[in-house]
PDB file of C-alpha atoms (C1' of nucleotides) in Angstrom:
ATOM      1  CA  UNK O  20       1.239   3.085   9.816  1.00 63.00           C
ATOM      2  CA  UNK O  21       0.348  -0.049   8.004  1.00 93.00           C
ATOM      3  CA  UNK O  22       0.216   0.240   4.374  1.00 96.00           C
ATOM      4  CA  UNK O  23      -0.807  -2.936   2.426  1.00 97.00           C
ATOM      5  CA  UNK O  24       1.828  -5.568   4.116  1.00 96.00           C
ATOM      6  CA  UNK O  25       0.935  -3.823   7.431  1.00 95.00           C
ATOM      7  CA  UNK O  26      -3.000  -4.402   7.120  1.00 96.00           C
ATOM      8  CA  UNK O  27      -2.612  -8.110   5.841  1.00 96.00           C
ATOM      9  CA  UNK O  28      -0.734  -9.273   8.553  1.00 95.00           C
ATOM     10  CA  UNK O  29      -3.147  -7.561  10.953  1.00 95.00           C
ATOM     11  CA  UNK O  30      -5.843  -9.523   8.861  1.00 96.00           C
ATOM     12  CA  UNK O  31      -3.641 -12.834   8.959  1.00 94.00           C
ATOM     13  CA  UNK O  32      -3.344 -12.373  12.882  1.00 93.00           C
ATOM     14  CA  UNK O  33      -6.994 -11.645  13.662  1.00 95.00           C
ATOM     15  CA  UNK O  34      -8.955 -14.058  10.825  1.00 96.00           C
ATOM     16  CA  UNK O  35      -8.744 -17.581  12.868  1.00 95.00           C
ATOM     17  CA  UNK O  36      -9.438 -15.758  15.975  1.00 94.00           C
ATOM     18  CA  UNK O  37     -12.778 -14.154  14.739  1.00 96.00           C
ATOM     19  CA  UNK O  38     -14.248 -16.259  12.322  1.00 97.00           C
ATOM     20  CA  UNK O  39     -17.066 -17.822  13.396  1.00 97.00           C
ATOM     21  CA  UNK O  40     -17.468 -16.201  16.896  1.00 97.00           C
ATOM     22  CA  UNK O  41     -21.177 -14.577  17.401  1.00 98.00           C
ATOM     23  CA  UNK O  42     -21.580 -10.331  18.102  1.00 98.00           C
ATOM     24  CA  UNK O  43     -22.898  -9.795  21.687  1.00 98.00           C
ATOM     25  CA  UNK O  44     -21.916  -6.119  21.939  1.00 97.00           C
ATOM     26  CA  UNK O  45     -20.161  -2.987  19.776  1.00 97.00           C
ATOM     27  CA  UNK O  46     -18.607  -0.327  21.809  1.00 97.00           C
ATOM     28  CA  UNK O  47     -18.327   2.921  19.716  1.00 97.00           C
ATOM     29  CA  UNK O  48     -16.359   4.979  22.081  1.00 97.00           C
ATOM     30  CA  UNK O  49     -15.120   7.916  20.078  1.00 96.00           C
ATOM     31  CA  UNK O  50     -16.735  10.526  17.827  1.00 95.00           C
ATOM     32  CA  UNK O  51     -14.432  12.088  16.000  1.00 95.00           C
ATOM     33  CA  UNK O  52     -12.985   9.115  13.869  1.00 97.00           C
ATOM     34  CA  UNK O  53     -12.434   9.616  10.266  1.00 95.00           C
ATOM     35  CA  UNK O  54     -15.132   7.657   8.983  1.00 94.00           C
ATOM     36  CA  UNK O  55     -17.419   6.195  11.631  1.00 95.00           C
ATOM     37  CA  UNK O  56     -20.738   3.652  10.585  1.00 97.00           C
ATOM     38  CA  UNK O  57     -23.659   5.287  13.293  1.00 97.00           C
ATOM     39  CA  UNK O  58     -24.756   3.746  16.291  1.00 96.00           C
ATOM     40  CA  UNK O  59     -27.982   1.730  14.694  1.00 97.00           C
ATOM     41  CA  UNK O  60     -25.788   0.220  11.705  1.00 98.00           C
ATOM     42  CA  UNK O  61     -23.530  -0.971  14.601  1.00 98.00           C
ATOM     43  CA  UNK O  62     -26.290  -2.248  16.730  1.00 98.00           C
ATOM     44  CA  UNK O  63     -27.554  -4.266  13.892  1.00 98.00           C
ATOM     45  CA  UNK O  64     -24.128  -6.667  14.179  1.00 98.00           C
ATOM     46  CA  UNK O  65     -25.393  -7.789  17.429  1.00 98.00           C
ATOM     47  CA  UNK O  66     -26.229 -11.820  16.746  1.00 98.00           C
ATOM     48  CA  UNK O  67     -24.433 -11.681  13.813  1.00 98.00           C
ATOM     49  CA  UNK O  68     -21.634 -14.009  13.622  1.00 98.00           C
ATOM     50  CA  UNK O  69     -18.458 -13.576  11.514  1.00 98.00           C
ATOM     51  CA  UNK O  70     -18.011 -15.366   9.144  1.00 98.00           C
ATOM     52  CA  UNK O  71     -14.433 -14.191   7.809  1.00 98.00           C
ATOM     53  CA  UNK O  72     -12.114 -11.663   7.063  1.00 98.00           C
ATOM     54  CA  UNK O  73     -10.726  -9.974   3.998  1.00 98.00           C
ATOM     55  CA  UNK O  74      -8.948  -7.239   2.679  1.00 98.00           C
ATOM     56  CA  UNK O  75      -9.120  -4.649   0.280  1.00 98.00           C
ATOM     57  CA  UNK O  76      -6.120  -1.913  -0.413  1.00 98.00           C
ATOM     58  CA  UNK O  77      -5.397  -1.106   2.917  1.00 97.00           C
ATOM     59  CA  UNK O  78      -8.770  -1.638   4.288  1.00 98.00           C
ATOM     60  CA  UNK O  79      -9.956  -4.442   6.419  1.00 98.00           C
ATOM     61  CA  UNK O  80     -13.282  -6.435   5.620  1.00 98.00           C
ATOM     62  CA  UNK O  81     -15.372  -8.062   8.210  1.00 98.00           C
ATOM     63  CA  UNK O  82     -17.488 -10.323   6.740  1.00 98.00           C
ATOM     64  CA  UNK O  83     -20.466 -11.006   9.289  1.00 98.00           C
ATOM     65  CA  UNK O  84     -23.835 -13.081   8.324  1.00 98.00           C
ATOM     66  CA  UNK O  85     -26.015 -10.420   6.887  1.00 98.00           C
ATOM     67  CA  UNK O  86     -23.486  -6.979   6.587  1.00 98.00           C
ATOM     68  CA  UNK O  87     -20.317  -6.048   6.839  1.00 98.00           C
ATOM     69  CA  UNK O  88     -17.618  -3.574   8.477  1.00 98.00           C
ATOM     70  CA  UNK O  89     -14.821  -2.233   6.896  1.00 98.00           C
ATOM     71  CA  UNK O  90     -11.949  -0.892   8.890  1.00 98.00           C
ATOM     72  CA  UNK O  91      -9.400   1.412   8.194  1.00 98.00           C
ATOM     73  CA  UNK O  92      -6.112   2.002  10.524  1.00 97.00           C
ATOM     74  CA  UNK O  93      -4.983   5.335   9.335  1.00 97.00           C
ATOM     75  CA  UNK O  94      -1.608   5.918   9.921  1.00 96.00           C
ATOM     76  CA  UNK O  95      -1.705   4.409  14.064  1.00 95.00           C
ATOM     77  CA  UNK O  96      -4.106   1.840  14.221  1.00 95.00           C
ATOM     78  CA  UNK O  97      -4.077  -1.413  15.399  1.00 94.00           C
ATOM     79  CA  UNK O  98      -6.524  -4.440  16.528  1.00 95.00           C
ATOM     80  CA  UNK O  99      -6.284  -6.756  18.905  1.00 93.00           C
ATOM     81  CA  UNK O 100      -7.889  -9.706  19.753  1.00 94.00           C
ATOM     82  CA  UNK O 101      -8.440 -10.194  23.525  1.00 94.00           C
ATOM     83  CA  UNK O 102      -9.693 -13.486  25.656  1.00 92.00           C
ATOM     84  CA  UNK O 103     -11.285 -11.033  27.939  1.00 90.00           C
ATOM     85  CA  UNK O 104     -12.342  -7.901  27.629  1.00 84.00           C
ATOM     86  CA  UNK O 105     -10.876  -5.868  29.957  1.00 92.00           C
ATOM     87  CA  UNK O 106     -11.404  -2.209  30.664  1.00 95.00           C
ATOM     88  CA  UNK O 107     -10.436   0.416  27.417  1.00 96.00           C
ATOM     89  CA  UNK O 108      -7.183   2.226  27.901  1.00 95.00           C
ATOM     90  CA  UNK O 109      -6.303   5.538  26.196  1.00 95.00           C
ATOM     91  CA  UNK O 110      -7.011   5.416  22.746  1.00 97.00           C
ATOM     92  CA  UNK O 111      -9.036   2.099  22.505  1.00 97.00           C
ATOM     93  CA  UNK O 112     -12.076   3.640  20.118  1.00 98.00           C
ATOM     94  CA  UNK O 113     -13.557   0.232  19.078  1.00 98.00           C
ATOM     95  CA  UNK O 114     -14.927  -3.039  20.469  1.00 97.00           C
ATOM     96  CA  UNK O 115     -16.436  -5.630  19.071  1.00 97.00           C
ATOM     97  CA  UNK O 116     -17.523  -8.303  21.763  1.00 97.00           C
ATOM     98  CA  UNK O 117     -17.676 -11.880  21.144  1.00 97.00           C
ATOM     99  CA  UNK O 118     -19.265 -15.173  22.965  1.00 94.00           C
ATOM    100  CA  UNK O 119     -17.075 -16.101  25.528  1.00 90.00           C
ATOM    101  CA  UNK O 120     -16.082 -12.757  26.632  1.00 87.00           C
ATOM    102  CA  UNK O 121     -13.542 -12.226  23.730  1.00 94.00           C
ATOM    103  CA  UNK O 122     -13.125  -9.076  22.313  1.00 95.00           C
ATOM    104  CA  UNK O 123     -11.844  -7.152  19.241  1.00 97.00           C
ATOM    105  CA  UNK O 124     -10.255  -4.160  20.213  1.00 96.00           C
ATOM    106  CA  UNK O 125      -9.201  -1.121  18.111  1.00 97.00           C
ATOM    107  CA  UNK O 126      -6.729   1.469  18.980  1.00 96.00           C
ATOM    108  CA  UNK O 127      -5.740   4.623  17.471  1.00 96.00           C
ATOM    109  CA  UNK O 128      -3.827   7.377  18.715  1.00 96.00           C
ATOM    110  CA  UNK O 129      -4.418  10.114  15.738  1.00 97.00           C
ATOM    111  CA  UNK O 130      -7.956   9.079  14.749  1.00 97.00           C
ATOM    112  CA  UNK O 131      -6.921   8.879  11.327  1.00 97.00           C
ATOM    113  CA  UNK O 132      -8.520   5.277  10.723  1.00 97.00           C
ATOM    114  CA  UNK O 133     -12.587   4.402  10.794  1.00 97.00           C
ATOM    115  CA  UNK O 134     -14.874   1.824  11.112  1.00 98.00           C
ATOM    116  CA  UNK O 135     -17.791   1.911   8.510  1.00 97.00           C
ATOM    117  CA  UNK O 136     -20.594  -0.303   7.552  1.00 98.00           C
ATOM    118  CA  UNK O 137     -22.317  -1.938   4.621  1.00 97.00           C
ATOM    119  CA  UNK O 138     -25.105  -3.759   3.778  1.00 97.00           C
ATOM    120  CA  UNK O 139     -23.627  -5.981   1.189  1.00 96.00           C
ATOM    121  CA  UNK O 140     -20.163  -6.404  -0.176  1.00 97.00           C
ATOM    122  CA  UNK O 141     -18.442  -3.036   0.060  1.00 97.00           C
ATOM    123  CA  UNK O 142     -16.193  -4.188  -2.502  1.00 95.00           C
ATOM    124  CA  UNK O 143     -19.262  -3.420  -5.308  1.00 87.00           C
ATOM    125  CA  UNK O 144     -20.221   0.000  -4.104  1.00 92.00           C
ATOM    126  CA  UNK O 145     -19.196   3.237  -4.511  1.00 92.00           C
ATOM    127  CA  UNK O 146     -16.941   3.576  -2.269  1.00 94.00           C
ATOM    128  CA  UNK O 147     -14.281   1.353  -3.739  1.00 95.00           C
ATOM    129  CA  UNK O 148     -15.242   2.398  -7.010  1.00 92.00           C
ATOM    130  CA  UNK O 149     -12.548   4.909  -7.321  1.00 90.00           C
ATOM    131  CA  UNK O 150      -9.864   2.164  -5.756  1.00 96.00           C
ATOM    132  CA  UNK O 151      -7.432   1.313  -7.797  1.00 97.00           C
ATOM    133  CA  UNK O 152      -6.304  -2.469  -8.568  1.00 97.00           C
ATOM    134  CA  UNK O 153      -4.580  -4.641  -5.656  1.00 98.00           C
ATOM    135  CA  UNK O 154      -1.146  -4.653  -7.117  1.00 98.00           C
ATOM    136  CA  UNK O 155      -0.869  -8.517  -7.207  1.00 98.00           C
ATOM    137  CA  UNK O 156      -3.828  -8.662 -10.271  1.00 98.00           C
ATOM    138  CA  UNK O 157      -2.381 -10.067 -13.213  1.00 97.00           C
ATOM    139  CA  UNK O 158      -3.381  -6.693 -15.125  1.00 97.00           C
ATOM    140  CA  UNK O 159      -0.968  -4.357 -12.827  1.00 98.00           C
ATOM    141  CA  UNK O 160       2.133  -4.594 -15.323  1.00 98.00           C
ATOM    142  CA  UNK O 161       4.649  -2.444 -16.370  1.00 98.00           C
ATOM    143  CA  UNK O 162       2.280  -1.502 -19.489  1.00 98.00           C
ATOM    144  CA  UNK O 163      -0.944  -0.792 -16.906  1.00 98.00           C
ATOM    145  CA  UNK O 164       1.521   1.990 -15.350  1.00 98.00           C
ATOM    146  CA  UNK O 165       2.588   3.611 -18.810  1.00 98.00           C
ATOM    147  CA  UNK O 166      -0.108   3.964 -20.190  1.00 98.00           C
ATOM    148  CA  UNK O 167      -1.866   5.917 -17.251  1.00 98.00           C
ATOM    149  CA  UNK O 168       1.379   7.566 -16.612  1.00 98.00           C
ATOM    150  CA  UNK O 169       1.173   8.847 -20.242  1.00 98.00           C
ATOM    151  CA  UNK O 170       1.010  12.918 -20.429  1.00 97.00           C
ATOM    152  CA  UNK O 171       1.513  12.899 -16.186  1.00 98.00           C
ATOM    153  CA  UNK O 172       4.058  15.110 -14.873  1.00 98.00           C
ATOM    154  CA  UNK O 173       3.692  14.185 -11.094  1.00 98.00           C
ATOM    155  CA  UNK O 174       6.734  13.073  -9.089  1.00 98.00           C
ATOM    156  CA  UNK O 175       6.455   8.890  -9.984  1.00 98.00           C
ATOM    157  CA  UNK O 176       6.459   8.128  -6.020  1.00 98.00           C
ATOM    158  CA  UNK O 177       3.137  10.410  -6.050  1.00 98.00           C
ATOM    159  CA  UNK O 178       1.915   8.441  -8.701  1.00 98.00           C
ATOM    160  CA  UNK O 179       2.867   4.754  -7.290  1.00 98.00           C
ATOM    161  CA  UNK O 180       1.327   6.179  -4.165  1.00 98.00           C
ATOM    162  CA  UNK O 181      -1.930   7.293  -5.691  1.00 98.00           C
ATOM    163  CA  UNK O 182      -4.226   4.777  -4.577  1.00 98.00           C
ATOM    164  CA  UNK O 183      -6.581   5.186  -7.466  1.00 98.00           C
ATOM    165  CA  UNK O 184      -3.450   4.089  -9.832  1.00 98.00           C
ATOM    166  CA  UNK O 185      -2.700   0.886  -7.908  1.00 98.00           C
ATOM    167  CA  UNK O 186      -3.858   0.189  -4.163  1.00 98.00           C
ATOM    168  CA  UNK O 187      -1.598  -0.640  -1.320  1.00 97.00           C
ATOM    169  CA  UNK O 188       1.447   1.150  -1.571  1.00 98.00           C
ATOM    170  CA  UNK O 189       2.070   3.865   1.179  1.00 98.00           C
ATOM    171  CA  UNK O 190       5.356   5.724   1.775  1.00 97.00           C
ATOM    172  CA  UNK O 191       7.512   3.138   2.772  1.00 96.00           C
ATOM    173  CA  UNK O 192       6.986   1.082   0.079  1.00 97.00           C
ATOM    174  CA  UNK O 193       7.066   3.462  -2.786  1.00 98.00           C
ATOM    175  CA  UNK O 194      10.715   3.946  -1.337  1.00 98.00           C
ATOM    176  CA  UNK O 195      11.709   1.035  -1.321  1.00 98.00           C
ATOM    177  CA  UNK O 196      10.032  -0.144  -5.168  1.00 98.00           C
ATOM    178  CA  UNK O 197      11.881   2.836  -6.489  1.00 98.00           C
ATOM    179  CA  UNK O 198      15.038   2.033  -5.137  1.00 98.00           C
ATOM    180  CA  UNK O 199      15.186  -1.738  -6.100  1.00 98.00           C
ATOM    181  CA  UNK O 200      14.345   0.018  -9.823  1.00 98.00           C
ATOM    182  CA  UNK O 201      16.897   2.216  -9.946  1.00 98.00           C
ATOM    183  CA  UNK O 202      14.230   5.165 -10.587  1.00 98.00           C
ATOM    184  CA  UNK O 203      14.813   8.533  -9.125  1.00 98.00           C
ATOM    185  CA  UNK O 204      11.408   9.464  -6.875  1.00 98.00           C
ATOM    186  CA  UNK O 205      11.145  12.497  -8.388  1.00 98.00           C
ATOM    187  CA  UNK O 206      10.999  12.108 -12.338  1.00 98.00           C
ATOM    188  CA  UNK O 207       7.874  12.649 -13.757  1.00 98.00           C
ATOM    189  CA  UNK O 208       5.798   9.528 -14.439  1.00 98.00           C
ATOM    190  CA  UNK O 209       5.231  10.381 -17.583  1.00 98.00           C
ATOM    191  CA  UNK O 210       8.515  10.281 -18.242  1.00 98.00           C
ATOM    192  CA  UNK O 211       9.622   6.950 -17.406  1.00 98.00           C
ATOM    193  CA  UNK O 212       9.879   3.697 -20.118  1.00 98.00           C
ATOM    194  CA  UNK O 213       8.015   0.733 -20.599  1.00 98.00           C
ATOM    195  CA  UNK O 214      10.861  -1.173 -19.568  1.00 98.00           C
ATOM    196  CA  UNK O 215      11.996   0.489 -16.407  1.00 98.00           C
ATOM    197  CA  UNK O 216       7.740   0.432 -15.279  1.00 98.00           C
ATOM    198  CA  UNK O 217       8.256  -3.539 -16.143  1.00 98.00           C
ATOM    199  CA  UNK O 218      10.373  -3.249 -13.645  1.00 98.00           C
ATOM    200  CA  UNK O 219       8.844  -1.144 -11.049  1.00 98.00           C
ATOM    201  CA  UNK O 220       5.777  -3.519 -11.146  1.00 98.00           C
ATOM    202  CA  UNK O 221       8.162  -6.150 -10.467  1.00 98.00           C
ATOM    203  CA  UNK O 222       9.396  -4.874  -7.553  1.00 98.00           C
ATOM    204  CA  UNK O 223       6.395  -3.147  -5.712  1.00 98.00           C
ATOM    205  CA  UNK O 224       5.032  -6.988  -5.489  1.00 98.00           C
ATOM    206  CA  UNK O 225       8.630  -8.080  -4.616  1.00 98.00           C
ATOM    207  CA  UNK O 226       8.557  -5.610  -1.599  1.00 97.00           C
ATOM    208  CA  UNK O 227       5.210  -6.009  -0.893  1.00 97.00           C
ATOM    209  CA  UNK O 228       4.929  -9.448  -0.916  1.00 97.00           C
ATOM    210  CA  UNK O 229       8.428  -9.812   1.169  1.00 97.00           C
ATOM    211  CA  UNK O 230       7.050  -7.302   3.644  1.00 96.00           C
ATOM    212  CA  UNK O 231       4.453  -9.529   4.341  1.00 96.00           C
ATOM    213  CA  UNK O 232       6.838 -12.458   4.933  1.00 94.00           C
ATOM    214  CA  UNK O 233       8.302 -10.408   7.410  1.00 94.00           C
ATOM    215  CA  UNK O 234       4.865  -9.637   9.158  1.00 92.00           C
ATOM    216  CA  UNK O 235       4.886  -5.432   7.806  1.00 91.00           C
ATOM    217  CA  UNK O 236       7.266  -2.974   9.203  1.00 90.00           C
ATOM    218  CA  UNK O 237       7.755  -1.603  12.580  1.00 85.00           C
ATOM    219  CA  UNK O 238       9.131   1.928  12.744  1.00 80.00           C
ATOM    220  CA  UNK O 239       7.477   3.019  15.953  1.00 78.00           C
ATOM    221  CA  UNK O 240       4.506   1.500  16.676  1.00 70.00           C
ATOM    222  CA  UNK O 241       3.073  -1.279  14.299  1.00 72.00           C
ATOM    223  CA  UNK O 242       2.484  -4.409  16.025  1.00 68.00           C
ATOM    224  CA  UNK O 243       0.268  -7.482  14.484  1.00 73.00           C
ATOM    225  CA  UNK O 244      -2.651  -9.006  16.771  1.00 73.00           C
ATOM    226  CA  UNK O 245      -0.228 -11.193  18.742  1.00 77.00           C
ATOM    227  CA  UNK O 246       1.783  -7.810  19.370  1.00 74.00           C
ATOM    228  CA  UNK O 247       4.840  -8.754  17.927  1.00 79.00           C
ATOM    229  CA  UNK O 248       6.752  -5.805  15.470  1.00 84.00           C
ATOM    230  CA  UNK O 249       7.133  -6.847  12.268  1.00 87.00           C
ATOM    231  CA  UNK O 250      10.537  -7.696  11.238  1.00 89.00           C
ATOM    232  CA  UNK O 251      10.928  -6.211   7.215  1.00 89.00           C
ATOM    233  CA  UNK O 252      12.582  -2.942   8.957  1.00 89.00           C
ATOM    234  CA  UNK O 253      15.642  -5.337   9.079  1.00 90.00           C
ATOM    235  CA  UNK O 254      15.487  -5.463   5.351  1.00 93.00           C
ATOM    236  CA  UNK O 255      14.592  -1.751   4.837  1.00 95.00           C
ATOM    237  CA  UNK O 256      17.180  -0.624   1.924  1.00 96.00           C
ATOM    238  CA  UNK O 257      16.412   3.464   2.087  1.00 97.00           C
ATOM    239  CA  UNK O 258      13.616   4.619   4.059  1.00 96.00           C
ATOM    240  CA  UNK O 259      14.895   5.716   6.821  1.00 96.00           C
ATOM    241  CA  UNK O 260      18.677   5.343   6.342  1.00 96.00           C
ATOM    242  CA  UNK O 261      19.720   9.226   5.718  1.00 96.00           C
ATOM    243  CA  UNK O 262      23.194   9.158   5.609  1.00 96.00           C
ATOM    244  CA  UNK O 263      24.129   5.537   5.839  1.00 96.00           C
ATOM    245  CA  UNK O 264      25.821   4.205   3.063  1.00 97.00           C
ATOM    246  CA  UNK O 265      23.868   3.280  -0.204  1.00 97.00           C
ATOM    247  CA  UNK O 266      23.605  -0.494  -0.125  1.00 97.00           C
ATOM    248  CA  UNK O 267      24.360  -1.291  -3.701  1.00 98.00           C
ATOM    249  CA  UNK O 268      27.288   1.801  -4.165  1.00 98.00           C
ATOM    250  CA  UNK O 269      28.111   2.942  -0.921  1.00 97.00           C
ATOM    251  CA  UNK O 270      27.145   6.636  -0.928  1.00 96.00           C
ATOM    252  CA  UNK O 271      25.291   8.012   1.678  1.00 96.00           C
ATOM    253  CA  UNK O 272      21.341   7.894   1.377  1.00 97.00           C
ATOM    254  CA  UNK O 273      19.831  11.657   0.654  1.00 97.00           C
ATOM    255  CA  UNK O 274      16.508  12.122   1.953  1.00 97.00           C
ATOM    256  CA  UNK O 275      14.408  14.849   0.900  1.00 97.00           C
ATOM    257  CA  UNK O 276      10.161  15.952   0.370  1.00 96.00           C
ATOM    258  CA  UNK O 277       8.260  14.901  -1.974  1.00 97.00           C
ATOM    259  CA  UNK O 278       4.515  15.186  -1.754  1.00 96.00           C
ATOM    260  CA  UNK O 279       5.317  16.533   1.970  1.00 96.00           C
ATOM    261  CA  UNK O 280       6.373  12.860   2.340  1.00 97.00           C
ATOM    262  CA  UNK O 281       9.854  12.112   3.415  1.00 97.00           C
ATOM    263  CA  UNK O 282      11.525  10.677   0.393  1.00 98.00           C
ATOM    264  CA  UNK O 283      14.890   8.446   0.782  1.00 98.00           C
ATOM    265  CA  UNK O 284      16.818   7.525  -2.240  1.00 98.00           C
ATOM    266  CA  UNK O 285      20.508   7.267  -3.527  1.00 98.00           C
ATOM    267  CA  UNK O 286      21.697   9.863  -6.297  1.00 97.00           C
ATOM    268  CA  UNK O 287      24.017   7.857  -7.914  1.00 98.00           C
ATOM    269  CA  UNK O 288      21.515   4.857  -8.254  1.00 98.00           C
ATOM    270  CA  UNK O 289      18.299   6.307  -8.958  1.00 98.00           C
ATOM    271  CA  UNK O 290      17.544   8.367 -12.297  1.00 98.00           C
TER     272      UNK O 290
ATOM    273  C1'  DC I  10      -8.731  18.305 -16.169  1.00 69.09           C
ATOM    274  C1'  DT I  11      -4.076  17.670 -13.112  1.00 69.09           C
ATOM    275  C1'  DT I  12      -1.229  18.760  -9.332  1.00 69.09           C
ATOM    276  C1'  DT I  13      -0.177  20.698  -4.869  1.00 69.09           C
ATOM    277  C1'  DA I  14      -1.016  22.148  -0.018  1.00 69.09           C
ATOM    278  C1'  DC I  15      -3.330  21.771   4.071  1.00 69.09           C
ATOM    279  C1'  DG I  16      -5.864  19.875   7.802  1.00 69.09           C
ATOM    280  C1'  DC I  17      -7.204  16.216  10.610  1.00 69.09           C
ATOM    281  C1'  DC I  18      -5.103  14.224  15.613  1.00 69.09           C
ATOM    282  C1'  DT I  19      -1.733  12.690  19.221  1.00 69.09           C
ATOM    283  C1'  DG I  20       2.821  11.634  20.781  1.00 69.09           C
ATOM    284  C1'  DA I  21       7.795  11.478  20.538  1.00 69.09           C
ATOM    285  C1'  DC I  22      11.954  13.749  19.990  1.00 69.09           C
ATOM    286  C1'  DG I  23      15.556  17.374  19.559  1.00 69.09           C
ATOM    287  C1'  DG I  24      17.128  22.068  20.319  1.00 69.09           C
ATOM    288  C1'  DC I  25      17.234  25.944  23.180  1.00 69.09           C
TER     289       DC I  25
ATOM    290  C1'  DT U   9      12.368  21.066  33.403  1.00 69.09           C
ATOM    291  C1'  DG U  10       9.577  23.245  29.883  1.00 69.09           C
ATOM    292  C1'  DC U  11       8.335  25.122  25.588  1.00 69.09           C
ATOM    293  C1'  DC U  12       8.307  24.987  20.654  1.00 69.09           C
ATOM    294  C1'  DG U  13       9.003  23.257  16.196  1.00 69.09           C
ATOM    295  C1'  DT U  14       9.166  19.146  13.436  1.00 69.09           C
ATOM    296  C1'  DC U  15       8.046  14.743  12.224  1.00 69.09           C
ATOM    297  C1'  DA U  16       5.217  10.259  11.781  1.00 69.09           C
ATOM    298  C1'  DG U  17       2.988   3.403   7.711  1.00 69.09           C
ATOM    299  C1'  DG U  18      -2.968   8.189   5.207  1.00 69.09           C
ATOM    300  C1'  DC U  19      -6.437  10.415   2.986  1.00 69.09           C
ATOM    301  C1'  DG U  20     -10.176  13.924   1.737  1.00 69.09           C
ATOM    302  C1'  DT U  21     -10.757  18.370   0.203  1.00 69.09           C
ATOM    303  C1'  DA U  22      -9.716  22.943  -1.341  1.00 69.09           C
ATOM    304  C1'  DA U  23      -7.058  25.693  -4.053  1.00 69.09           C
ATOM    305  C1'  DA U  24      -3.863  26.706  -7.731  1.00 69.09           C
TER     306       DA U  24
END
DNA sequence: CTTTACGCCTGACGGC
DNA sequence: TGCCGTCAGGCGTAAA
């Protein structure tokens, strides 16, 4: 499900088609969400209009006139924009209806995502308080990781994964950053150099930001608003390769848990 | 304090 | 064909 790239493209897809359409209706359908705003907070969007949309880790923002929504997809969401509303399938939890008839839609098989809402910028309250940095700020360097890594003895993927350490980075993409670093998954993150951090924070914003050139990753059921895949499973390295053949030495990829996470990485090239 | 394990949900897949 | 276990882009909480 999307992790940072995943959520951005969504974002990319949806922003030109909602920005500046007016609220005429918002369908709440399920109850059991995550996180869900209540029925008057949602009733209050009515007449708003949007006026654009951001992100935030892996969270979308919706910024409307007065408040906002924030939207999370868990690990099956997705949006999509219709012309026309058209009757919910399976699944669909969320509408928001436009002028015109159009109609955001959000679907989400495991109910692991959420729609909340704010009053003001959700970005200054407490609940992104504890969110770490977005990894492109200036100040997520190889330093920024050692010195909170200092004294830790947790696996480094858990730590690269910890969104309170850095926000964004999900399971594929902690594979994938370790690999390009030549880091084993499991070493302790307290236990890794300056130098080879310099490196990891290199190459989480190489992935990341070449995942989003791709439009995210489709490994079952990601699509972006125009419900296309996206394509960076092409340039996948080790998630998901058990067994293939290690594409810098050849050997075949070993997969194992860590975290209960599936972890891919190649013994020979990662310590 | 840090670290680990589990639960939340549904669906897809493989083995028997 | 069916049943059962396992697994899946995440995250909050409880327990160790």
């Amino acid at each position: 499900m999307p992790e940072l790239p995943e959520v951005e493209t969504i974002r990319r897809g949806i922003q030109p088609l909602v920005t500046g359409r007016s609220v005429t209706a918002v369908l709440l359908r399920c109850r059991n969400l995550r996180w869900q705003a209540t029925d008057e907070e949602l009733a209050s969007l009515v007449g708003q209009q949007v006026k654009d949309v951001e992100r935030r880790a892996k969270y979308l923002l919706i910024h409307f006139t007065r408040n906002w929504l924030v939207l999370h997809m868990g690990m099956t969401g997705t949006l999509r924009v219709l012309a026309e509303s058209r009757p919910p399938g399976r699944h669909d939890h969320f509408d928001l209806v436009f002028d015109r008839g159009a109609c955001l839609r959000f679907h989400d098989p495991r109910k692991f995502g959420g729609v909340l809402w704010f009053r003001d910028d959700p970005r200054n309250t407490g609940f992104f308080a504890a969110c770490g940095p977005e990894p492109f700020a200036d100040e997520v360097d190889g330093a920024y990781f050692y010195h909170l890594a200092k004294g830790k003895s947790l696996a480094v993927k858990n730590f690269i994964m910890d969104q309170k350490i850095v926000a964004g980075v999900g399971n594929i993409y902690a594979n994938e950053a370790l690999f390009l670093s030549g880091i084993h998954p499991a070493r302790p993150a307290g236990r890794i150099s300056l130098k080879r951090f310099n490196h990891l924070a290199e190459n989480i914003r190489l992935v990341l930001a070449r995942a989003i050139e791709a439009g995210g990753t489709t490994i079952r059921d990601f699509v972006g608003n125009d419900g296309q895949p996206g394509y960076f499973a092409l340039e996948l390295q080790v998630y998901g390769r058990e067994g293939q053949a290690c594409v810098r030495c050849g050997r075949p990829v070993t997969v194992t848990r860590i975290g209960q996470r599936s972890t891919f990485f190649c013994r020979k090239c990662q310590t």
